[in-house]
């Protein structure tokens, strides 16, 4: 029996049939009369009608996966920044024009509906967006798999700017429900915390099974979202876990009139899936984060083992049928959880369970900064997850014994390799657990992967060199070009066909077109349409008028010192001073008008990043209010940066700021998205900028600053920022103005801390060391922008060179070289 034997007749792809489908959903599913329906009602009904088009594909794919008994990939990530689903689904099922026309017949504007859909608040930055791109590519390539994460109720936070400062408010993205998800109340798992461990009776082996008892438990309930592939019937699933109490209320307490106590346990249990990345500046926040990470790891591993056992009676083929991929260190608790289940629940011997574990897991590292490598205090881990700490100790003991047997009693080497950092407060190094348990450890750009082996994992790389490899990140062209940039996508379709959506290397056909005046004019026209769209957004939301003839200079990303938004601000202030000097002297100023755009969130406990946001807004307020500047310079900070806002910003950018200190950015994917949309890059030789330069040509990118070896040399010799400050008059003037309150007259000392960090304390990210090079390169940017034809030619060549940076290419490499899985075959 097939799915089609049970499925109702789907609406055809003609407009009349789809109108009937939407009307039926509106009346019978949403329960609204079309006369009284709101825009949200129409969006809900239309989304459900489109979702119906996906369900049959979804079930066919699931059945095929079981029938073909394919190896499945389980992608574990704390974040999946999927953005809006509505438009993406329309493009995937090729219903975009049909739905637009059907809704227009009802008098409903599809674009207005799409704007009503909230971004799914399931991530914060590049890590989550990469995971979303990967799910899209896995479905498109037919890689059998699932994404596992948490169904956050509030996401991270909604960012508001009040008096120039970031204010965090709850982002309750589920207010109007989520028509794209399927709740699975029958798919639930008990996740345990606390308690203590008892040696299992009859077990004498030192690494044998144990009983974890007297725990307090939470239920993980599944919610499934279909991830459609493009140009294929294949789909995958994003399964998110929501926390539920094992008991709804304490009825006896309620009957006694103790209403708060009656629901206290329920609320405490369900806090686990409320908020993405709780503030970890407090002990309670750190404990909640540990609860979150284990919660989704435990539910996911229990779920995938249940699925494996549906087709298999033993674990002999586990590594041939299951691949678990860890997206950074957040899901590493899946390692001791798999060991616990295999040992304690299924009765495998330690060596057998560990052999399976090392064949099943693979790990992607996303950072070279030691402070960003997650560690957990032994005391906390032992109190919340006592069995897992015991398993980690056992893994560590076996590791150190093996090292001693191989190299002798090298205490220093054992200290460096140990899974437990004994310096100061004893902490478990989760990245080390991932490296030891995984058969593959990859970085996300060529530079990052080499530095990873040389620095944070150098000892492991010497012992297990075969495990380390590179998989340069990529982005999905469906979301970041076809959906985000309709004017450019239409132009590409007209000139090279639509095949680039599945084979981005076809963009190489644009190279000769860079010399064709007609194509260059059409390319510029597409860019202007996108700049006008952003300008309208800024005017509507911020009441600031920006000139679309100006160069749009854009830096949008998480606010962090290593990403160096502050270096950009220094250049903005220097330009401002030049404009004022020319005005005062009455001399003509040969300067390219610029609109400098910032966006990004700072972690709620990250004081310096939040201070940088305030400085940006203070500088913007001063410059934008200064009549002497006119259209020569505008600065805007766009609040509440999100995927949907990025889809407006990136196609409009002329210049992409990728200016992190060399050796700090693992890859970056924003750099790829900007270049794919025709922006030129100014950046350091950091992350994937290195490979972008190789692909677009060194003459088509603005590279500045110290390289990774030069950064290391500066630090080794002793960084002397005050000498740079004293020796560069323009820079000194900029920093003095910031320090002395030129942009904060009501509180002159507001930015003394920034001045001290840059000049007196020698900031770790060497802003002043790169300042002169950065400003000189910005002058080259100005010179090129004056030559419209030359600028356009270079922009076209950037787009043409981005074929290597598709997430389809990345996922194909993962599937072939790491996961070793085959695509599902659909009849």
CSV table of N, CA and C in Angstrom, one decimal, residues 238-384:
chain,number,residue,atom,x,y,z
A,238,UNK,N,13.0,18.4,10.6
A,238,UNK,CA,13.6,19.1,11.7
A,238,UNK,C,12.7,18.7,12.9
A,239,UNK,N,13.3,17.9,13.8
A,239,UNK,CA,12.6,17.6,15.0
A,239,UNK,C,13.1,18.4,16.2
A,240,UNK,N,12.2,19.1,16.8
A,240,UNK,CA,12.5,20.0,17.9
A,240,UNK,C,11.8,19.5,19.2
A,241,UNK,N,12.5,19.6,20.3
A,241,UNK,CA,12.0,19.1,21.6
A,241,UNK,C,11.4,20.2,22.5
A,242,UNK,N,10.2,20.0,23.0
A,242,UNK,CA,9.7,20.9,24.0
A,242,UNK,C,9.6,20.2,25.3
A,243,UNK,N,9.9,20.9,26.4
A,243,UNK,CA,9.9,20.3,27.7
A,243,UNK,C,8.5,20.4,28.3
A,244,UNK,N,8.1,19.3,28.9
A,244,UNK,CA,6.8,19.2,29.6
A,244,UNK,C,7.0,18.5,31.0
A,245,UNK,N,6.3,18.9,31.9
A,245,UNK,CA,6.4,18.3,33.3
A,245,UNK,C,5.8,16.9,33.2
A,246,UNK,N,6.4,16.0,34.1
A,246,UNK,CA,5.8,14.7,34.1
A,246,UNK,C,4.5,14.7,34.8
A,247,UNK,N,4.2,15.7,35.6
A,247,UNK,CA,2.9,15.9,36.2
A,247,UNK,C,2.5,17.3,36.0
A,248,UNK,N,1.2,17.5,35.6
A,248,UNK,CA,0.8,18.9,35.2
A,248,UNK,C,0.8,19.8,36.5
A,249,UNK,N,0.0,19.4,37.5
A,249,UNK,CA,0.0,20.2,38.7
A,249,UNK,C,0.0,19.3,40.0
A,250,UNK,N,0.3,19.9,41.1
A,250,UNK,CA,0.2,19.2,42.4
A,250,UNK,C,-1.2,19.5,42.9
A,251,UNK,N,-2.1,18.5,42.6
A,251,UNK,CA,-3.5,18.8,42.9
A,251,UNK,C,-3.8,19.0,44.4
A,252,UNK,N,-3.1,18.3,45.3
A,252,UNK,CA,-3.3,18.4,46.7
A,252,UNK,C,-2.9,19.8,47.1
A,253,UNK,N,-1.8,20.4,46.6
A,253,UNK,CA,-1.5,21.8,46.9
A,253,UNK,C,-2.5,22.7,46.4
A,254,UNK,N,-3.0,22.5,45.2
A,254,UNK,CA,-4.0,23.3,44.6
A,254,UNK,C,-5.3,23.4,45.5
A,255,UNK,N,-5.7,22.2,45.9
A,255,UNK,CA,-6.9,22.1,46.7
A,255,UNK,C,-6.7,22.7,48.1
A,256,UNK,N,-5.5,22.8,48.6
A,256,UNK,CA,-5.2,23.5,49.8
A,256,UNK,C,-5.2,25.0,49.6
A,257,UNK,N,-5.4,25.5,48.4
A,257,UNK,CA,-5.3,26.9,48.1
A,257,UNK,C,-3.9,27.4,47.8
A,258,UNK,N,-2.9,26.5,47.8
A,258,UNK,CA,-1.5,26.8,47.5
A,258,UNK,C,-1.3,26.8,46.0
A,259,UNK,N,-1.8,27.8,45.3
A,259,UNK,CA,-1.8,27.8,43.8
A,259,UNK,C,-0.5,27.9,43.2
A,260,UNK,N,0.4,28.7,43.8
A,260,UNK,CA,1.7,28.9,43.2
A,260,UNK,C,2.5,27.6,43.4
A,261,UNK,N,2.4,27.0,44.6
A,261,UNK,CA,3.2,25.7,44.8
A,261,UNK,C,2.6,24.6,43.9
A,262,UNK,N,1.3,24.7,43.6
A,262,UNK,CA,0.7,23.6,42.7
A,262,UNK,C,1.4,23.6,41.3
A,263,UNK,N,1.8,24.7,40.8
A,263,UNK,CA,2.4,24.7,39.4
A,263,UNK,C,3.9,24.9,39.4
A,264,UNK,N,4.5,25.1,40.6
A,264,UNK,CA,5.9,25.4,40.7
A,264,UNK,C,6.8,24.3,40.0
A,265,UNK,N,6.5,23.1,40.2
A,265,UNK,CA,7.3,22.0,39.6
A,265,UNK,C,7.1,22.0,38.1
A,266,UNK,N,5.9,22.2,37.7
A,266,UNK,CA,5.6,22.2,36.2
A,266,UNK,C,6.4,23.3,35.6
A,267,UNK,N,6.3,24.5,36.1
A,267,UNK,CA,7.0,25.7,35.5
A,267,UNK,C,8.5,25.4,35.5
A,268,UNK,N,9.0,24.9,36.6
A,268,UNK,CA,10.5,24.6,36.7
A,268,UNK,C,10.9,23.7,35.6
A,269,UNK,N,10.1,22.6,35.4
A,269,UNK,CA,10.5,21.6,34.4
A,269,UNK,C,10.4,22.2,33.0
A,270,UNK,N,9.4,23.0,32.7
A,270,UNK,CA,9.2,23.5,31.3
A,270,UNK,C,10.1,24.7,31.0
A,271,UNK,N,10.8,25.3,32.0
A,271,UNK,CA,11.8,26.3,31.7
A,271,UNK,C,12.9,25.9,30.8
A,272,UNK,N,13.1,24.6,30.7
A,272,UNK,CA,14.2,24.0,30.0
A,272,UNK,C,14.2,24.4,28.5
A,273,UNK,N,13.0,24.5,27.9
A,273,UNK,CA,12.9,24.9,26.5
A,273,UNK,C,12.3,26.3,26.3
A,274,UNK,N,12.3,27.1,27.3
A,274,UNK,CA,11.7,28.5,27.2
A,274,UNK,C,12.5,29.4,26.3
A,275,UNK,N,13.8,29.6,26.7
A,275,UNK,CA,14.6,30.6,26.1
A,275,UNK,C,15.9,30.1,25.5
A,276,UNK,N,16.3,30.6,24.4
A,276,UNK,CA,17.6,30.2,23.8
A,276,UNK,C,18.7,31.0,24.5
A,277,UNK,N,19.8,30.2,24.9
A,277,UNK,CA,20.9,30.8,25.6
A,277,UNK,C,20.5,31.7,26.8
A,278,UNK,N,20.1,31.1,27.9
A,278,UNK,CA,19.8,32.0,29.0
A,278,UNK,C,21.1,32.7,29.5
A,279,UNK,N,20.9,33.8,30.1
A,279,UNK,CA,22.1,34.6,30.6
A,279,UNK,C,22.9,33.7,31.5
A,280,UNK,N,24.2,33.4,31.0
A,280,UNK,CA,25.0,32.5,31.8
A,280,UNK,C,26.0,33.3,32.7
A,281,UNK,N,25.7,34.5,33.0
A,281,UNK,CA,26.5,35.3,33.9
A,281,UNK,C,26.1,34.9,35.4
A,282,UNK,N,25.1,34.2,35.6
A,282,UNK,CA,24.7,33.8,36.9
A,282,UNK,C,24.8,32.2,37.0
A,283,UNK,N,24.9,31.7,38.2
A,283,UNK,CA,25.0,30.2,38.4
A,283,UNK,C,23.7,29.6,37.9
A,284,UNK,N,22.5,30.2,38.2
A,284,UNK,CA,21.3,29.6,37.8
A,284,UNK,C,21.2,29.6,36.3
A,285,UNK,N,21.7,30.6,35.6
A,285,UNK,CA,21.7,30.6,34.1
A,285,UNK,C,22.5,29.6,33.5
A,286,UNK,N,23.7,29.4,34.1
A,286,UNK,CA,24.6,28.3,33.6
A,286,UNK,C,24.0,26.9,33.8
A,287,UNK,N,23.4,26.7,35.0
A,287,UNK,CA,22.8,25.4,35.2
A,287,UNK,C,21.6,25.2,34.2
A,288,UNK,N,20.8,26.2,33.9
A,288,UNK,CA,19.7,26.0,33.0
A,288,UNK,C,20.3,25.7,31.6
A,289,UNK,N,21.4,26.3,31.2
A,289,UNK,CA,22.0,26.0,29.9
A,289,UNK,C,22.5,24.5,29.9
A,290,UNK,N,23.1,24.0,31.0
A,290,UNK,CA,23.5,22.6,31.0
A,290,UNK,C,22.2,21.7,30.9
A,291,UNK,N,21.2,22.1,31.6
A,291,UNK,CA,19.9,21.3,31.5
A,291,UNK,C,19.4,21.3,30.1
A,292,UNK,N,19.5,22.4,29.4
A,292,UNK,CA,19.0,22.5,28.0
A,292,UNK,C,19.8,21.6,27.1
A,293,UNK,N,21.1,21.6,27.2
A,293,UNK,CA,22.0,20.8,26.4
A,293,UNK,C,21.8,19.4,26.6
A,294,UNK,N,21.7,18.9,27.8
A,294,UNK,CA,21.4,17.5,28.0
A,294,UNK,C,20.0,17.1,27.6
A,295,UNK,N,19.1,18.0,27.9
A,295,UNK,CA,17.7,17.7,27.5
A,295,UNK,C,17.5,17.3,26.1
A,296,UNK,N,18.1,18.1,25.2
A,296,UNK,CA,17.9,17.8,23.8
A,296,UNK,C,18.8,16.6,23.3
A,297,UNK,N,20.0,16.5,23.9
A,297,UNK,CA,20.8,15.4,23.5
A,297,UNK,C,20.2,14.1,23.9
A,298,UNK,N,19.7,14.0,25.2
A,298,UNK,CA,19.1,12.8,25.6
A,298,UNK,C,17.9,12.3,24.8
A,299,UNK,N,17.0,13.3,24.6
A,299,UNK,CA,15.8,13.0,23.8
A,299,UNK,C,16.2,12.5,22.4
A,300,UNK,N,17.1,13.2,21.8
A,300,UNK,CA,17.5,12.9,20.4
A,300,UNK,C,18.2,11.5,20.3
A,301,UNK,N,19.1,11.2,21.2
A,301,UNK,CA,19.8,9.9,21.2
A,301,UNK,C,18.8,8.8,21.5
A,302,UNK,N,17.9,9.0,22.5
A,302,UNK,CA,16.8,8.0,22.7
A,302,UNK,C,16.0,7.7,21.4
A,303,UNK,N,15.7,8.8,20.8
A,303,UNK,CA,14.8,8.8,19.6
A,303,UNK,C,15.5,8.0,18.4
A,304,UNK,N,16.7,8.4,18.2
A,304,UNK,CA,17.4,7.7,17.0
A,304,UNK,C,17.7,6.3,17.3
A,305,UNK,N,17.9,5.9,18.6
A,305,UNK,CA,18.1,4.5,18.9
A,305,UNK,C,16.8,3.7,18.7
A,306,UNK,N,15.7,4.3,19.1
A,306,UNK,CA,14.4,3.7,18.9
A,306,UNK,C,14.1,3.5,17.4
A,307,UNK,N,14.5,4.4,16.6
A,307,UNK,CA,14.3,4.3,15.1
A,307,UNK,C,15.2,3.2,14.5
A,308,UNK,N,16.5,3.2,15.0
A,308,UNK,CA,17.4,2.1,14.5
A,308,UNK,C,16.8,0.7,14.9
A,309,UNK,N,16.3,0.6,16.1
A,309,UNK,CA,15.8,-0.7,16.6
A,309,UNK,C,14.5,-1.1,15.9
A,310,UNK,N,13.9,-0.2,15.2
A,310,UNK,CA,12.7,-0.6,14.4
A,310,UNK,C,13.1,-1.6,13.3
A,311,UNK,N,14.3,-1.5,12.8
A,311,UNK,CA,14.7,-2.3,11.6
A,311,UNK,C,15.8,-3.3,12.1
A,312,UNK,N,16.3,-3.2,13.3
A,312,UNK,CA,17.4,-4.1,13.7
A,312,UNK,C,17.2,-4.6,15.1
A,313,UNK,N,17.6,-5.9,15.3
A,313,UNK,CA,17.4,-6.5,16.6
A,313,UNK,C,18.6,-6.4,17.5
A,314,UNK,N,19.8,-6.1,16.9
A,314,UNK,CA,21.0,-6.0,17.7
A,314,UNK,C,21.7,-4.7,17.3
A,315,UNK,N,22.8,-4.3,18.0
A,315,UNK,CA,23.5,-3.1,17.6
A,315,UNK,C,24.7,-3.3,16.7
A,316,UNK,N,24.8,-4.5,16.2
A,316,UNK,CA,25.9,-4.8,15.3
A,316,UNK,C,26.1,-3.9,14.2
A,317,UNK,N,25.0,-3.4,13.6
A,317,UNK,CA,25.1,-2.5,12.4
A,317,UNK,C,24.9,-1.0,12.8
A,318,UNK,N,25.0,-0.7,14.0
A,318,UNK,CA,24.7,0.7,14.4
A,318,UNK,C,25.5,1.7,13.6
A,319,UNK,N,26.8,1.5,13.5
A,319,UNK,CA,27.6,2.5,12.9
A,319,UNK,C,27.5,2.5,11.3
A,320,UNK,N,26.9,1.4,10.8
A,320,UNK,CA,26.6,1.4,9.4
A,320,UNK,C,25.3,2.0,9.0
A,321,UNK,N,24.4,2.3,10.1
A,321,UNK,CA,23.1,2.8,9.8
A,321,UNK,C,22.9,4.2,10.5
A,322,UNK,N,23.8,4.6,11.3
A,322,UNK,CA,23.6,5.8,12.1
A,322,UNK,C,24.8,6.7,12.1
A,323,UNK,N,24.7,8.0,11.8
A,323,UNK,CA,25.8,8.9,11.9
A,323,UNK,C,25.2,10.1,12.7
A,324,UNK,N,25.9,10.4,13.8
A,324,UNK,CA,25.5,11.6,14.7
A,324,UNK,C,26.5,12.7,14.5
A,325,UNK,N,26.0,13.8,14.0
A,325,UNK,CA,27.0,14.9,13.8
A,325,UNK,C,26.8,16.0,14.9
A,326,UNK,N,27.8,16.4,15.5
A,326,UNK,CA,27.8,17.4,16.6
A,326,UNK,C,28.2,18.8,16.0
A,327,UNK,N,27.2,19.7,15.9
A,327,UNK,CA,27.4,21.0,15.4
A,327,UNK,C,28.0,21.9,16.6
A,328,UNK,N,29.3,21.9,16.7
A,328,UNK,CA,30.0,22.6,17.8
A,328,UNK,C,29.9,21.8,19.1
A,329,UNK,N,30.3,22.4,20.2
A,329,UNK,CA,30.4,21.6,21.5
A,329,UNK,C,29.1,21.5,22.2
A,330,UNK,N,28.0,22.3,21.9
A,330,UNK,CA,26.8,22.3,22.7
A,330,UNK,C,26.2,20.9,22.8
A,331,UNK,N,26.2,20.1,21.7
A,331,UNK,CA,25.6,18.7,21.8
A,331,UNK,C,26.5,17.6,22.3
A,332,UNK,N,27.7,17.9,22.8
A,332,UNK,CA,28.6,16.9,23.1
A,332,UNK,C,28.2,15.9,24.2
A,333,UNK,N,27.2,16.4,25.0
A,333,UNK,CA,26.7,15.4,26.0
A,333,UNK,C,26.0,14.2,25.4
A,334,UNK,N,25.8,14.3,24.1
A,334,UNK,CA,25.2,13.1,23.4
A,334,UNK,C,26.2,11.9,23.5
A,335,UNK,N,27.5,12.2,23.6
A,335,UNK,CA,28.5,11.2,23.7
A,335,UNK,C,28.3,10.3,25.0
A,336,UNK,N,28.4,10.9,26.2
A,336,UNK,CA,28.2,10.1,27.4
A,336,UNK,C,26.8,9.5,27.4
A,337,UNK,N,25.8,10.2,26.8
A,337,UNK,CA,24.4,9.7,26.8
A,337,UNK,C,24.3,8.5,26.0
A,338,UNK,N,24.9,8.4,24.8
A,338,UNK,CA,24.9,7.2,24.0
A,338,UNK,C,25.6,6.1,24.8
A,339,UNK,N,26.7,6.4,25.4
A,339,UNK,CA,27.4,5.3,26.2
A,339,UNK,C,26.5,4.9,27.4
A,340,UNK,N,25.8,5.8,28.1
A,340,UNK,CA,24.9,5.4,29.2
A,340,UNK,C,23.8,4.5,28.7
A,341,UNK,N,23.2,4.8,27.6
A,341,UNK,CA,22.1,4.0,27.1
A,341,UNK,C,22.6,2.6,26.6
A,342,UNK,N,23.7,2.6,25.9
A,342,UNK,CA,24.2,1.3,25.5
A,342,UNK,C,24.7,0.4,26.7
A,343,UNK,N,25.3,1.0,27.7
A,343,UNK,CA,25.8,0.3,28.8
A,343,UNK,C,24.6,-0.1,29.8
A,344,UNK,N,23.9,0.9,30.2
A,344,UNK,CA,22.9,0.7,31.3
A,344,UNK,C,21.6,0.2,30.8
A,345,UNK,N,21.1,0.6,29.7
A,345,UNK,CA,19.8,0.3,29.2
A,345,UNK,C,19.8,-0.9,28.3
A,346,UNK,N,20.8,-1.1,27.5
A,346,UNK,CA,20.9,-2.2,26.5
A,346,UNK,C,21.9,-3.3,26.8
A,347,UNK,N,22.7,-3.1,27.9
A,347,UNK,CA,23.6,-4.1,28.4
A,347,UNK,C,24.8,-4.4,27.6
A,348,UNK,N,25.3,-3.5,26.8
A,348,UNK,CA,26.5,-3.8,26.0
A,348,UNK,C,27.7,-3.7,26.9
A,349,UNK,N,28.8,-4.4,26.6
A,349,UNK,CA,30.0,-4.2,27.3
A,349,UNK,C,30.7,-2.9,26.9
A,350,UNK,N,31.5,-2.4,27.8
A,350,UNK,CA,32.1,-1.1,27.6
A,350,UNK,C,32.9,-1.0,26.3
A,351,UNK,N,33.8,-1.9,26.0
A,351,UNK,CA,34.6,-1.8,24.8
A,351,UNK,C,33.7,-1.9,23.5
A,352,UNK,N,32.6,-2.6,23.6
A,352,UNK,CA,31.7,-2.7,22.4
A,352,UNK,C,31.0,-1.4,22.3
A,353,UNK,N,30.5,-0.8,23.4
A,353,UNK,CA,29.8,0.5,23.3
A,353,UNK,C,30.7,1.6,22.9
A,354,UNK,N,31.9,1.6,23.4
A,354,UNK,CA,32.9,2.7,23.0
A,354,UNK,C,33.3,2.6,21.5
A,355,UNK,N,33.4,1.4,21.0
A,355,UNK,CA,33.8,1.2,19.6
A,355,UNK,C,32.6,1.7,18.7
A,356,UNK,N,31.4,1.4,19.1
A,356,UNK,CA,30.2,2.0,18.4
A,356,UNK,C,30.3,3.5,18.4
A,357,UNK,N,30.5,4.0,19.6
A,357,UNK,CA,30.4,5.5,19.8
A,357,UNK,C,31.4,6.2,18.9
A,358,UNK,N,32.7,5.7,18.8
A,358,UNK,CA,33.7,6.3,18.0
A,358,UNK,C,33.4,6.2,16.5
A,359,UNK,N,32.6,5.2,16.1
A,359,UNK,CA,32.3,5.1,14.7
A,359,UNK,C,31.1,5.9,14.3
A,360,UNK,N,30.3,6.3,15.3
A,360,UNK,CA,29.0,7.0,15.0
A,360,UNK,C,29.2,8.5,15.0
A,361,UNK,N,30.0,9.0,15.9
A,361,UNK,CA,30.0,10.5,16.1
A,361,UNK,C,31.0,11.1,15.1
A,362,UNK,N,30.7,12.3,14.7
A,362,UNK,CA,31.6,13.3,14.0
A,362,UNK,C,31.3,14.6,14.5
A,363,UNK,N,32.3,15.5,14.4
A,363,UNK,CA,32.2,16.8,15.2
A,363,UNK,C,32.8,17.9,14.3
A,364,UNK,N,32.0,19.0,14.2
A,364,UNK,CA,32.5,20.2,13.6
A,364,UNK,C,32.9,21.3,14.6
A,365,UNK,N,34.1,21.8,14.6
A,365,UNK,CA,34.5,22.8,15.5
A,365,UNK,C,34.3,24.2,14.8
A,366,UNK,N,33.8,25.2,15.6
A,366,UNK,CA,33.5,26.5,15.0
A,366,UNK,C,34.3,27.6,15.6
A,367,UNK,N,35.2,27.3,16.5
A,367,UNK,CA,35.9,28.4,17.1
A,367,UNK,C,37.4,28.0,17.5
A,368,UNK,N,38.3,29.0,17.4
A,368,UNK,CA,39.7,28.8,17.8
A,368,UNK,C,39.9,29.5,19.1
A,369,UNK,N,38.9,30.1,19.7
A,369,UNK,CA,39.2,30.8,20.9
A,369,UNK,C,38.9,29.9,22.1
A,370,UNK,N,39.9,29.8,23.0
A,370,UNK,CA,39.8,28.8,24.1
A,370,UNK,C,38.6,29.2,25.0
A,371,UNK,N,38.4,30.5,25.2
A,371,UNK,CA,37.3,30.9,26.1
A,371,UNK,C,35.9,30.5,25.5
A,372,UNK,N,35.9,30.3,24.2
A,372,UNK,CA,34.6,29.9,23.6
A,372,UNK,C,34.4,28.4,23.5
A,373,UNK,N,35.4,27.6,23.9
A,373,UNK,CA,35.3,26.1,23.9
A,373,UNK,C,34.6,25.8,25.3
A,374,UNK,N,33.5,25.2,25.1
A,374,UNK,CA,32.6,25.0,26.3
A,374,UNK,C,33.3,24.0,27.3
A,375,UNK,N,33.2,24.4,28.6
A,375,UNK,CA,33.6,23.6,29.7
A,375,UNK,C,32.6,23.6,30.8
A,376,UNK,N,32.5,22.6,31.6
A,376,UNK,CA,31.5,22.5,32.7
A,376,UNK,C,32.2,22.2,34.0
A,377,UNK,N,31.9,22.9,35.0
A,377,UNK,CA,32.5,22.6,36.3
A,377,UNK,C,32.2,21.2,36.7
A,378,UNK,N,33.2,20.5,37.2
A,378,UNK,CA,33.0,19.1,37.7
A,378,UNK,C,31.9,19.0,38.7
A,379,UNK,N,31.9,20.0,39.6
A,379,UNK,CA,30.9,20.0,40.7
A,379,UNK,C,29.5,20.0,40.2
A,380,UNK,N,29.2,20.9,39.2
A,380,UNK,CA,27.9,21.1,38.6
A,380,UNK,C,27.5,19.9,37.8
A,381,UNK,N,28.4,19.4,37.0
A,381,UNK,CA,28.1,18.2,36.2
A,381,UNK,C,27.8,17.0,37.0
A,382,UNK,N,28.6,16.8,38.1
A,382,UNK,CA,28.3,15.7,39.0
A,382,UNK,C,27.0,15.8,39.8
A,383,UNK,N,26.6,17.0,40.0
A,383,UNK,CA,25.3,17.2,40.7
A,383,UNK,C,24.1,17.0,39.8
A,384,UNK,N,24.2,17.5,38.6
A,384,UNK,CA,23.1,17.4,37.6
A,384,UNK,C,23.1,16.1,36.8
